[in-house]
Coordinates of N, CA and C in Angstrom, one line a residue:
E1 N 1.5 24.9 12.5 CA 1.4 26.3 11.8 C 2.6 26.3 10.8
D2 N 3.6 26.0 11.1 CA 5.0 26.2 10.3 C 4.7 25.5 9.3
I3 N 4.3 24.1 9.6 CA 4.3 23.1 8.3 C 3.1 23.6 7.4
M4 N 1.8 23.8 8.1 CA 0.9 24.3 7.2 C 1.2 25.5 6.1
H5 N 2.2 26.5 6.8 CA 2.9 27.5 6.0 C 3.8 26.8 4.8
Q6 N 4.7 26.2 5.4 CA 5.4 25.4 4.2 C 5.0 24.8 3.2
D7 N 3.8 24.3 3.5 CA 3.2 23.4 2.5 C 2.8 24.3 1.0
V8 N 2.4 25.6 1.7 CA 2.0 26.3 0.5 C 3.1 27.2 -0.4
T9 N 3.9 27.4 0.5 CA 5.0 28.3 -0.2 C 6.5 27.7 -0.7
Q10 N 6.8 26.4 -0.1 CA 8.0 25.7 -0.6 C 7.8 24.4 -0.1
P11 N 8.7 23.6 -0.8 CA 8.8 22.0 -0.4 C 9.4 21.8 0.7
L12 N 8.7 20.9 1.4 CA 9.5 20.5 3.1 C 10.8 19.8 2.6
W13 N 11.0 19.1 1.4 CA 12.2 18.4 1.4 C 12.8 18.8 -0.1
R14 N 14.1 19.2 -0.1 CA 14.8 19.0 -1.3 C 14.8 17.9 -2.3
F15 N 15.0 18.1 -3.7 CA 14.6 16.9 -4.3 C 15.7 15.6 -4.1
R16 N 16.9 15.8 -3.8 CA 17.9 15.0 -3.7 C 17.7 14.4 -2.2
D17 N 17.0 15.2 -1.2 CA 16.6 14.7 0.1 C 15.7 13.6 -0.3
G18 N 14.6 13.6 -0.8 CA 13.7 12.9 -1.2 C 14.3 11.7 -1.9
I19 N 15.2 11.8 -2.7 CA 15.8 10.6 -3.5 C 16.6 9.6 -2.5
V20 N 17.1 10.2 -1.4 CA 17.6 9.4 -0.6 C 16.8 8.8 0.4
V21 N 15.7 9.3 0.8 CA 14.6 8.8 1.7 C 13.9 7.6 0.7
L22 N 13.6 7.7 -0.4 CA 12.9 6.9 -1.5 C 14.0 5.8 -2.0
A23 N 15.0 6.0 -2.2 CA 16.3 4.9 -2.2 C 16.1 4.3 -1.3
T24 N 16.6 4.6 0.1 CA 16.9 3.9 1.2 C 15.8 2.8 1.4
A25 N 14.5 3.6 1.5 CA 13.4 2.7 1.9 C 13.0 1.6 1.0
M26 N 13.2 2.2 -0.5 CA 13.0 0.9 -1.4 C 14.1 -0.3 -1.4
A27 N 15.3 0.2 -1.3 CA 16.3 -0.9 -1.1 C 15.8 -1.7 0.1
A28 N 15.4 -1.1 1.0 CA 15.3 -2.0 2.4 C 14.1 -3.1 1.9
Y29 N 12.9 -2.3 1.4 CA 11.5 -3.0 1.1 C 11.8 -4.3 0.1
T30 N 12.8 -4.2 -1.0 CA 13.3 -4.8 -1.7 C 13.8 -6.0 -1.3
A31 N 14.9 -5.4 -0.4 CA 15.7 -6.8 0.4 C 14.8 -7.7 1.2
L32 N 13.8 -7.0 1.7 CA 12.8 -7.9 2.4 C 11.8 -8.7 1.6
S33 N 11.7 -8.1 0.6 CA 10.9 -8.9 -0.5 C 11.2 -10.0 -1.0
W34 N 12.7 -10.0 -1.0 CA 13.5 -11.0 -1.8 C 13.7 -12.1 -0.4
A35 N 13.8 -11.6 0.9 CA 14.1 -12.6 2.1 C 12.7 -13.2 2.0
H36 N 11.4 -12.5 1.8 CA 10.4 -13.2 1.9 C 10.1 -14.4 1.1
M37 N 10.3 -13.9 -0.2 CA 10.2 -15.0 -1.3 C 11.4 -16.2 -1.1
A38 N 12.5 -16.0 -0.3 CA 13.5 -17.0 -0.2 C 12.9 -17.8 1.0
L39 N 12.3 -17.2 2.0 CA 11.6 -17.9 2.9 C 10.5 -18.7 2.5
V40 N 9.6 -18.4 1.8 CA 8.7 -19.2 1.0 C 9.2 -20.4 0.1
S41 N 10.2 -20.0 -0.7 CA 10.7 -21.1 -1.4 C 11.3 -22.2 -0.6
E42 N 12.0 -21.7 0.7 CA 12.7 -22.9 1.4 C 11.7 -23.7 2.3
T43 N 10.3 -23.2 2.1 CA 9.1 -23.7 3.0 C 8.2 -24.4 2.1
V44 N 7.4 -23.7 2.0 CA 6.1 -24.3 1.3 C 6.6 -24.3 -0.4
G45 N 7.4 -23.5 -0.8 CA 7.7 -23.6 -2.2 C 7.0 -22.2 -3.1
M46 N 7.8 -21.9 -4.1 CA 7.4 -20.8 -4.6 C 5.9 -20.9 -5.2
E47 N 5.8 -22.1 -5.6 CA 4.3 -22.5 -6.2 C 3.0 -21.6 -5.4
A48 N 3.1 -21.7 -4.1 CA 2.4 -21.0 -3.3 C 2.2 -19.5 -3.6
Y49 N 3.3 -18.9 -3.7 CA 3.4 -17.3 -4.2 C 2.8 -17.0 -5.1
L50 N 3.2 -18.0 -6.3 CA 2.5 -17.8 -7.6 C 0.9 -18.3 -7.8
G51 N 0.5 -18.9 -6.9 CA -1.0 -19.2 -6.8 C -1.3 -20.7 -6.7
S52 N -0.5 -21.5 -6.9 CA -0.6 -23.0 -6.9 C 0.2 -23.8 -5.8
G53 N -0.3 -24.9 -5.5 CA 0.4 -25.6 -4.3 C -0.2 -24.9 -3.0
D54 N 0.5 -25.3 -2.0 CA 0.2 -24.9 -0.8 C -0.2 -23.6 -0.3
R55 N -0.9 -23.1 0.5 CA -1.0 -21.7 0.6 C 0.0 -21.1 1.5
L56 N 0.3 -19.9 1.9 CA 1.0 -19.3 2.8 C 0.8 -19.5 4.1
P57 N 2.0 -19.9 4.9 CA 1.4 -19.7 6.6 C 1.1 -18.6 7.0
L58 N 0.2 -18.3 8.0 CA -0.1 -16.8 8.2 C 1.4 -16.2 8.6
K59 N 1.9 -17.2 9.5 CA 3.2 -16.1 10.2 C 4.0 -15.7 9.1
I60 N 4.3 -16.3 8.0 CA 5.2 -15.7 7.0 C 4.5 -14.3 6.4
L61 N 3.4 -14.5 6.1 CA 2.8 -12.8 5.9 C 2.8 -12.1 6.8
V62 N 2.4 -12.3 8.2 CA 2.8 -11.5 9.2 C 4.1 -10.8 9.2
I63 N 4.9 -11.7 9.6 CA 6.3 -11.4 9.2 C 6.6 -10.6 8.0
S64 N 6.3 -10.8 7.0 CA 6.7 -9.9 5.8 C 6.0 -8.5 5.9
Q65 N 4.7 -8.5 6.5 CA 4.3 -7.3 6.5 C 4.8 -6.3 7.5
L66 N 4.8 -6.9 8.5 CA 5.5 -6.1 9.6 C 6.7 -5.5 9.3
S67 N 7.7 -6.2 8.7 CA 9.1 -5.8 8.4 C 9.1 -4.9 7.5
K68 N 8.2 -4.8 6.5 CA 8.2 -3.9 5.5 C 7.4 -2.6 6.0
A69 N 6.3 -2.7 7.0 CA 5.9 -1.5 7.7 C 7.0 -0.8 8.1
V70 N 7.6 -1.7 9.1 CA 9.1 -1.0 9.8 C 9.6 -0.4 9.3
A71 N 10.2 -1.0 8.0 CA 11.2 -0.1 7.1 C 10.7 0.9 6.4
L72 N 9.7 1.0 5.8 CA 8.8 2.4 5.5 C 9.2 3.3 6.3
L73 N 8.3 3.1 7.5 CA 8.1 4.1 8.6 C 9.4 4.5 9.4
G74 N 10.5 3.5 9.5 CA 11.6 3.8 10.3 C 12.5 4.8 9.1
V75 N 12.4 4.5 7.9 CA 13.3 5.1 7.1 C 12.8 6.7 6.9
L76 N 11.3 6.6 6.8 CA 10.6 7.9 6.5 C 11.0 8.8 7.9
W77 N 10.8 8.3 9.2 CA 11.0 9.1 10.3 C 12.5 9.5 10.6
G78 N 13.5 8.6 10.3 CA 14.9 8.6 10.5 C 15.4 9.7 9.5
L79 N 14.9 9.7 8.1 CA 15.6 10.5 7.3 C 15.0 11.6 6.7
G80 N 13.6 11.5 6.8 CA 12.5 12.3 6.4 C 12.1 13.4 7.2
L81 N 12.1 13.0 8.5 CA 11.4 13.8 9.5 C 12.3 14.1 10.3
L82 N 13.0 13.1 11.1 CA 13.9 13.8 12.1 C 15.2 14.6 11.9
L83 N 15.6 14.3 10.6 CA 16.9 15.2 10.4 C 16.3 16.6 9.8
K84 N 15.1 16.7 9.6 CA 14.7 17.9 9.1 C 13.9 18.9 10.3
G85 N 13.6 17.9 11.3 CA 12.9 18.7 12.4 C 11.6 18.9 12.2
L86 N 11.1 17.7 11.5 CA 9.6 18.0 11.2 C 8.9 16.6 12.0
D87 N 7.3 16.8 12.3 CA 6.8 16.1 13.0 C 5.9 15.2 11.8
W88 N 5.0 14.2 12.5 CA 4.2 13.5 11.4 C 3.1 13.9 10.7
R89 N 2.8 15.4 11.2 CA 1.8 16.3 10.4 C 2.4 16.8 9.1
A90 N 3.7 16.6 8.7 CA 4.5 16.7 7.6 C 3.9 15.8 6.6
V91 N 3.5 14.6 6.9 CA 2.9 13.5 5.8 C 1.9 13.5 5.9
G92 N 0.9 14.3 6.4 CA -0.5 14.1 6.3 C -1.3 13.9 7.2
L93 N -0.6 13.3 8.7 CA -1.5 13.0 9.9 C -2.0 13.7 10.7
R94 N -2.9 14.4 9.9 CA -3.8 15.8 10.7 C -5.3 15.3 10.6
P95 N -5.9 16.1 11.6 CA -7.3 15.7 12.1 C -8.1 15.9 10.7
V96 N -9.2 15.4 10.7 CA -9.9 15.6 9.4 C -11.5 15.1 9.8
G97 N -12.7 15.8 9.0 CA -13.8 15.9 9.7 C -14.6 14.3 9.1
T98 N -15.7 14.0 9.7 CA -16.3 12.8 9.7 C -16.7 12.4 8.0
G99 N -17.1 13.6 7.5 CA -17.5 13.3 6.3 C -16.6 13.0 5.4
W100 N -15.3 13.4 5.3 CA -14.2 12.8 4.5 C -13.6 11.5 5.1
L101 N -14.1 11.0 6.2 CA -13.7 9.6 6.5 C -14.8 8.8 6.0
L102 N -15.8 9.2 5.8 CA -17.1 8.4 5.3 C -16.8 8.2 3.9
T103 N -16.2 9.4 3.2 CA -16.0 9.2 2.0 C -14.6 8.6 1.6
G104 N -13.9 8.3 2.5 CA -12.6 7.4 2.5 C -13.3 6.0 2.3
A105 N -13.9 5.6 3.2 CA -14.4 4.3 3.5 C -15.3 4.1 2.2
A106 N -16.2 4.9 1.7 CA -16.9 4.7 0.5 C -16.2 4.3 -0.6
A107 N -14.9 5.1 -0.9 CA -13.9 5.0 -2.0 C -13.4 4.0 -1.9
G108 N -13.1 3.2 -0.9 CA -12.6 1.6 -0.5 C -13.3 0.6 -0.6
L109 N -14.5 0.9 -0.5 CA -15.9 0.0 -1.1 C -15.9 0.0 -2.5
G110 N -15.9 1.3 -3.0 CA -16.1 1.1 -4.7 C -15.0 0.7 -5.1
F111 N -13.6 1.0 -4.6 CA -12.6 0.3 -5.5 C -12.4 -1.0 -5.2
T112 N -13.3 -1.6 -4.4 CA -13.2 -3.1 -4.3 C -14.0 -3.7 -5.5
V113 N -14.7 -3.0 -6.0 CA -15.7 -3.6 -7.1 C -14.9 -3.3 -8.2
T114 N -14.6 -2.1 -8.4 CA -13.6 -1.5 -10.0 C -12.6 -2.2 -9.9
G115 N -11.9 -2.6 -8.7 CA -10.6 -3.2 -8.8 C -11.1 -4.7 -9.1
L116 N -11.8 -5.6 -8.5 CA -11.9 -6.6 -9.1 C -12.6 -6.9 -10.7
M117 N -13.2 -5.9 -11.3 CA -13.3 -5.6 -12.7 C -12.3 -5.4 -13.4
L118 N -11.4 -4.8 -12.8 CA -10.0 -4.8 -13.4 C -9.2 -6.0 -13.6
V119 N -9.2 -6.6 -12.3 CA -8.3 -8.0 -12.3 C -9.1 -8.9 -13.3
K120 N -10.3 -8.9 -13.2 CA -11.2 -10.0 -14.3 C -10.9 -9.8 -15.6
A121 N -10.9 -8.3 -16.1 CA -10.4 -8.0 -17.4 C -8.8 -8.4 -17.7
L122 N -8.2 -8.3 -16.7 CA -6.4 -8.5 -16.8 C -6.6 -9.8 -17.2
T123 N -7.3 -10.6 -16.4 CA -7.0 -12.1 -16.4 C -7.7 -12.9 -17.8
G124 N -8.6 -12.1 -18.1 CA -9.3 -12.2 -19.3 C -8.4 -12.3 -20.6
L125 N -7.6 -11.0 -20.7 CA -6.6 -10.7 -21.4 C -5.5 -11.6 -21.4
I126 N -4.9 -11.9 -20.2 CA -3.7 -12.7 -19.9 C -4.0 -13.8 -19.1
P127 N -4.5 -14.9 -19.5 CA -5.1 -15.8 -18.7 C -4.2 -16.7 -18.0
S128 N -2.9 -16.5 -18.1 CA -1.7 -17.1 -17.4 C -1.7 -16.5 -16.1
W129 N -2.3 -15.1 -15.9 CA -2.3 -14.4 -14.7 C -3.4 -15.0 -13.5
A130 N -4.3 -15.8 -14.2 CA -5.3 -16.4 -13.5 C -4.7 -16.7 -12.1
M131 N -4.0 -17.6 -12.3 CA -3.5 -18.7 -11.2 C -3.3 -17.7 -10.0
M132 N -2.4 -16.7 -10.4 CA -2.0 -15.7 -9.2 C -3.1 -14.5 -8.6
T133 N -4.2 -14.8 -8.9 CA -5.6 -14.3 -8.2 C -5.9 -15.1 -7.2
R134 N -5.3 -16.5 -6.9 CA -6.0 -17.0 -5.5 C -5.3 -16.5 -4.5
A135 N -6.0 -16.4 -3.5 CA -5.7 -15.8 -2.2 C -4.6 -16.4 -1.7
P136 N -3.5 -16.0 -1.2 CA -2.3 -16.7 -0.8 C -2.5 -17.3 0.8
F137 N -3.4 -16.9 1.5 CA -3.7 -17.6 2.8 C -4.7 -18.3 2.9
D138 N -5.0 -18.9 4.1 CA -6.0 -19.7 4.5 C -6.6 -19.7 5.7
F139 N -7.5 -19.2 6.2 CA -7.8 -19.4 7.6 C -8.3 -20.9 7.8
G140 N -7.4 -21.6 7.7 CA -8.1 -23.2 7.9 C -8.0 -23.8 9.3
P141 N -8.1 -25.1 9.5 CA -7.7 -25.3 11.0 C -6.4 -25.2 11.4
S142 N -5.4 -25.3 10.5 CA -3.9 -25.2 10.8 C -3.7 -23.7 11.2
A143 N -4.4 -22.6 11.3 CA -4.3 -21.5 11.6 C -4.7 -21.1 13.1
S144 N -4.1 -20.8 13.9 CA -4.5 -20.3 15.4 C -5.1 -19.0 15.3
P145 N -6.3 -18.9 16.4 CA -7.0 -17.8 16.7 C -5.9 -16.4 16.7
G146 N -4.9 -16.7 17.3 CA -4.0 -15.5 17.6 C -3.2 -15.1 16.4
M147 N -2.9 -16.1 15.3 CA -2.1 -15.9 14.4 C -3.1 -15.3 13.3
I148 N -4.4 -15.4 13.4 CA -5.5 -14.6 12.4 C -5.7 -13.4 13.1
A149 N -5.9 -13.2 14.3 CA -6.1 -11.9 14.8 C -4.6 -11.1 14.3
A150 N -3.4 -11.7 14.4 CA -2.6 -10.9 13.8 C -2.1 -10.4 12.2
F151 N -2.8 -11.5 11.4 CA -2.9 -11.3 10.3 C -3.8 -10.2 9.6
V152 N -4.9 -10.3 10.2 CA -6.0 -9.2 10.0 C -5.7 -8.0 10.4
G153 N -4.9 -7.8 11.7 CA -4.5 -6.6 12.2 C -3.3 -5.8 11.6
M154 N -2.5 -6.6 10.8 CA -1.3 -6.1 10.1 C -2.1 -5.8 8.6
T155 N -3.1 -6.4 8.2 CA -3.5 -6.3 6.6 C -4.3 -5.0 6.8
L156 N -5.4 -4.8 8.0 CA -6.2 -3.8 7.9 C -5.7 -2.7 8.6
V157 N -4.9 -2.6 9.6 CA -4.2 -1.6 10.2 C -2.7 -0.9 9.9
V158 N -2.0 -2.1 10.2 CA -0.7 -1.4 9.9 C -0.2 -1.3 8.8
T159 N -0.5 -2.0 8.0 CA -0.1 -1.9 6.2 C -0.7 -0.8 5.8
P160 N -2.0 -0.7 5.8 CA -2.6 0.6 5.1 C -1.8 2.0 5.8
F161 N -1.8 1.9 7.1 CA -1.1 3.3 7.8 C 0.1 3.4 7.2
A162 N 1.1 2.2 7.1 CA 2.8 2.5 6.7 C 2.6 3.0 5.3
E163 N 1.9 2.2 4.4 CA 1.8 2.5 2.9 C 1.3 3.8 2.7
E164 N 0.1 4.3 3.0 CA -0.5 5.5 3.0 C 0.4 6.7 3.1
V165 N 0.9 6.7 4.6 CA 2.1 7.5 5.1 C 3.2 7.7 4.1
F166 N 3.8 6.5 3.7 CA 5.0 6.6 2.8 C 4.5 7.1 1.5
F167 N 3.9 6.3 0.8 CA 3.7 6.3 -0.6 C 2.8 8.0 -1.0
R168 N 1.9 8.1 -0.4 CA 1.0 9.2 -0.4 C 1.9 10.6 0.6
G169 N 1.6 10.3 1.7 CA 2.0 11.3 2.7 C 3.4 11.9 2.4
F170 N 4.4 11.0 2.3 CA 5.9 11.3 1.7 C 6.4 11.5 0.3
V171 N 6.2 10.3 -0.4 CA 6.6 10.4 -1.7 C 5.8 11.4 -2.9
Y172 N 4.5 11.3 -2.6 CA 3.9 12.0 -3.4 C 3.8 13.6 -3.2
K173 N 4.0 14.0 -2.0 CA 3.8 15.1 -1.5 C 5.3 15.8 -2.1
W174 N 6.3 14.9 -1.5 CA 7.7 15.3 -2.1 C 7.9 15.7 -3.5
M175 N 7.4 14.8 -4.2 CA 7.7 15.0 -5.7 C 6.4 16.1 -6.2
K176 N 5.6 16.3 -5.6 CA 4.9 17.5 -6.1 C 5.4 18.8 -5.9
G177 N 6.1 18.7 -4.8 CA 7.3 20.3 -4.5 C 8.2 20.2 -5.8
H178 N 8.3 19.3 -6.6 CA 9.4 19.7 -7.5 C 8.7 19.2 -9.1
R179 N 7.9 18.7 -9.1 CA 7.2 18.3 -10.3 C 5.7 18.5 -10.6
P180 N 5.3 18.6 -12.0 CA 3.8 18.8 -11.9 C 3.0 17.9 -10.9
V181 N 1.8 18.3 -10.8 CA 1.0 17.3 -10.0 C 0.9 16.2 -10.5
W182 N 0.2 16.4 -11.8 CA 0.0 15.3 -12.7 C 1.1 14.1 -12.7
L183 N 2.2 14.8 -12.7 CA 3.7 13.6 -12.9 C 4.0 13.0 -11.3
A184 N 4.1 14.0 -10.3 CA 4.0 13.4 -9.1 C 3.1 12.3 -8.8
A185 N 1.7 12.5 -9.3 CA 0.9 11.5 -8.8 C 0.7 10.2 -9.7
L186 N 1.4 10.3 -10.9 CA 1.8 9.1 -11.8 C 2.8 8.4 -11.5
V187 N 4.1 9.1 -11.3 CA 5.2 8.4 -11.0 C 5.0 7.6 -9.4
S188 N 4.5 8.5 -8.3 CA 4.1 8.0 -7.0 C 3.3 6.5 -7.2
S189 N 2.4 6.8 -7.8 CA 1.4 5.5 -7.9 C 1.9 4.3 -8.7
I190 N 2.9 4.5 -9.7 CA 3.7 3.7 -10.6 C 4.7 2.9 -9.2
I191 N 5.3 3.7 -8.4 CA 6.2 3.2 -7.5 C 5.2 2.3 -6.4
F192 N 4.1 2.7 -6.0 CA 3.4 2.2 -5.4 C 2.9 0.8 -5.8
G193 N 2.3 0.7 -7.0 CA 2.3 -0.3 -7.7 C 3.2 -1.4 -7.8
A194 N 4.5 -1.0 -8.1 CA 5.5 -1.7 -8.2 C 5.8 -2.7 -7.4
S195 N 5.6 -2.0 -6.0 CA 5.9 -2.7 -4.7 C 5.1 -3.9 -4.4
H196 N 3.9 -4.1 -5.2 CA 3.3 -5.0 -5.0 C 3.6 -6.4 -5.6
I197 N 4.7 -6.5 -6.5 CA 5.3 -7.1 -7.3 C 4.5 -8.3 -8.2
V198 N 3.3 -9.0 -7.6 CA 2.4 -9.8 -8.6 C 1.6 -8.7 -9.6
P199 N 2.0 -9.1 -10.8 CA 1.6 -8.1 -11.7 C -0.1 -7.5 -11.8
H200 N -1.1 -8.5 -11.9 CA -2.6 -7.9 -11.5 C -2.6 -7.2 -10.3
Q201 N -2.0 -7.2 -9.1 CA -1.7 -6.8 -8.0 C -1.3 -5.2 -8.1
A202 N -0.1 -5.3 -9.0 CA 0.8 -4.0 -9.1 C -0.2 -3.0 -10.3
I203 N -0.7 -3.5 -11.0 CA -1.7 -2.9 -11.9 C -2.6 -2.1 -11.0
N204 N -3.5 -3.1 -10.3 CA -4.7 -2.3 -9.4 C -4.2 -1.6 -8.6
A205 N -3.0 -1.8 -8.0 CA -2.5 -0.8 -7.0 C -2.1 0.3 -7.4
A206 N -1.7 0.8 -8.7 CA -1.1 1.7 -9.1 C -2.4 2.5 -9.8
V207 N -3.7 1.9 -9.9 CA -4.5 2.7 -10.4 C -5.5 3.2 -9.0
M208 N -5.3 2.4 -8.0 CA -5.8 2.7 -6.8 C -5.3 3.9 -6.1
G209 N -3.8 4.2 -6.2 CA -3.0 5.1 -5.8 C -3.3 6.5 -6.4
L210 N -4.1 6.5 -7.4 CA -4.5 7.7 -8.2 C -5.7 8.3 -7.3
V211 N -6.6 7.5 -7.1 CA -7.8 7.7 -6.0 C -7.5 7.9 -4.6
L212 N -6.4 7.4 -4.3 CA -5.9 7.9 -2.9 C -5.3 9.2 -2.8
I213 N -4.4 9.3 -3.7 CA -4.0 10.6 -3.9 C -5.2 11.8 -4.0
W214 N -6.0 11.5 -4.7 CA -7.2 12.7 -4.7 C -7.8 12.8 -3.5
L215 N -8.2 11.6 -2.6 CA -8.5 11.8 -1.2 C -7.7 12.7 -0.4
Y216 N -6.3 12.5 -0.4 CA -5.7 13.1 -0.1 C -5.6 14.7 -0.1
E217 N -5.6 14.8 -1.5 CA -5.5 16.4 -1.9 C -6.5 17.0 -1.4
Q218 N -7.7 16.5 -1.8 CA -9.0 16.9 -1.2 C -9.2 17.4 0.2
S219 N -8.9 16.2 0.8 CA -9.1 16.2 2.3 C -8.2 17.1 3.2
G220 N -6.8 17.2 2.5 CA -5.8 18.0 3.3 C -5.1 16.7 4.7
S221 N -5.8 15.8 4.7 CA -5.3 14.5 5.6 C -5.3 13.4 5.1
I222 N -4.2 12.8 5.6 CA -4.0 11.4 5.0 C -4.8 10.2 5.3
W223 N -5.4 10.5 6.6 CA -6.4 9.6 7.2 C -7.6 9.0 6.4
P224 N -8.4 9.8 5.4 CA -9.2 9.3 4.5 C -8.9 8.3 3.6
A225 N -7.5 8.4 2.9 CA -6.9 7.5 2.4 C -6.6 6.1 3.1
I226 N -5.9 6.4 4.3 CA -5.7 5.2 5.0 C -6.9 4.6 5.3
L227 N -7.9 5.0 5.5 CA -9.5 4.5 5.7 C -9.8 3.7 4.5
A228 N -9.8 4.2 3.4 CA -9.9 3.7 1.9 C -9.4 2.6 1.9
H229 N -7.8 2.5 2.2 CA -7.0 1.5 1.9 C -7.3 0.2 2.9
A230 N -7.6 0.4 4.1 CA -8.2 -0.5 5.1 C -9.2 -0.9 4.8
V231 N -10.4 -0.3 4.3 CA -12.0 -1.0 3.8 C -11.3 -1.8 2.7
N232 N -10.6 -1.5 1.9 CA -10.3 -2.1 0.4 C -9.7 -3.6 0.9
N233 N -8.6 -3.4 1.6 CA -8.0 -4.8 2.3 C -8.8 -5.4 3.1
A234 N -9.8 -5.0 4.1 CA -10.8 -5.6 4.7 C -11.5 -6.6 3.6
L235 N -12.3 -6.0 2.7 CA -12.8 -6.6 1.9 C -12.1 -7.7 1.1
G236 N -10.8 -7.3 0.8 CA -10.1 -8.5 0.0 C -9.8 -9.5 0.6
V237 N -9.4 -9.4 2.1 CA -9.4 -10.5 3.0 C -10.5 -11.5 3.0
G238 N -11.5 -10.6 3.4 CA -13.1 -11.4 3.4 C -13.3 -12.3 2.2
L239 N -13.4 -11.5 0.8 CA -13.4 -12.3 -0.4 C -12.5 -13.5 -0.4
G240 N -11.2 -13.0 -0.2 CA -10.1 -14.3 -0.1 C -10.5 -15.4 0.8
A241 N -10.8 -15.1 2.0 CA -11.2 -16.2 2.8 C -12.3 -16.9 2.2
L242 N -13.4 -16.3 1.7 CA -14.7 -17.0 1.2 C -13.6 -18.0 -0.2
A243 N -13.1 -17.4 -0.8 CA -12.6 -18.3 -1.9 C -11.6 -19.2 -1.5
A244 N -10.9 -19.1 -0.5 CA -10.2 -20.3 -0.3 C -10.9 -21.3 0.4
Q245 N -12.1 -21.2 0.8 CA -13.1 -22.2 1.4 C -14.4 -22.8 0.1
G246 N -13.9 -22.0 -1.0 CA -14.7 -22.5 -2.2 C -16.0 -22.0 -2.1
L247 N -16.5 -20.8 -1.5 CA -17.5 -20.1 -0.9 C -17.9 -19.0 -1.8
L248 N -16.8 -18.6 -2.8 CA -17.1 -17.4 -3.5 C -17.9 -17.7 -4.6
P249 N -19.1 -16.7 -4.8 CA -19.7 -16.7 -6.1 C -18.9 -16.7 -7.5
A250 N -19.1 -17.1 -8.5 CA -18.5 -17.2 -9.5 C -18.4 -16.0 -10.2
F251 N -19.5 -15.0 -9.8 CA -19.1 -13.7 -10.6 C -18.0 -12.9 -9.6
L252 N -17.7 -13.3 -8.9 CA -16.9 -12.5 -7.9 C -15.3 -13.2 -8.1
T253 N -15.1 -14.2 -9.1 CA -14.0 -14.8 -8.8 C -13.3 -14.6 -10.3
A254 N -12.1 -14.5 -10.6 CA -11.2 -14.3 -11.9 C -11.5 -15.5 -12.7
P255 N -11.4 -15.2 -13.9 CA -11.6 -16.3 -15.2 C -10.6 -17.4 -15.0
G256 N -10.7 -18.3 -15.2 CA -9.6 -19.3 -15.3 C -9.4 -20.3 -14.0

């Protein structure tokens, strides 16, 4: 109840407190991203990361996602919640009605379509980006059932949870307490997009971030945004798996 009251009357975090949390989390996130790319470079080669050559081993992708999720949630918990005497309700983990959960799932489905259209448009304008649209993973014979399950669990559950709680539940909410809503939405979505590194993914994620903020604002809970993110990732994994096997229809693939 205190948290609900604070939401209306005053920011939960001072501006400089938010800067510390964001800077610390992004420093850890960036370091892990560089470590991930270095590992790729030393194993299968950066060509896999850029869309050519061998696909990335699922083990590398699982380790990368897990370490980044732990970094985001660990920094948020230690510096953003524990030191302030707040619990996870402060970042939107509150119950929400079934209707909003269904709305979130529908948004995730819808954004898969619009996101695909956006990526096709971007690769049409910048053909050199087309090679980076190839799925980085492959559920081929070399992938064990356990590693496939770990990758799917990370992609559909852990990553959407960690990213929504941090980027929408904390970053957007913190900025909204000190800046106009439109600016908080724009800047937090750009930061979210930039964390995806690959150009077309970054732009797609930034646009999607605005939709996820709308879900968070309208429902008062982060769960619809988490579900939308999870559905979008699930469809992305499914389409990526089909593409890796050459089974994806031409109209669902990027040009080039």
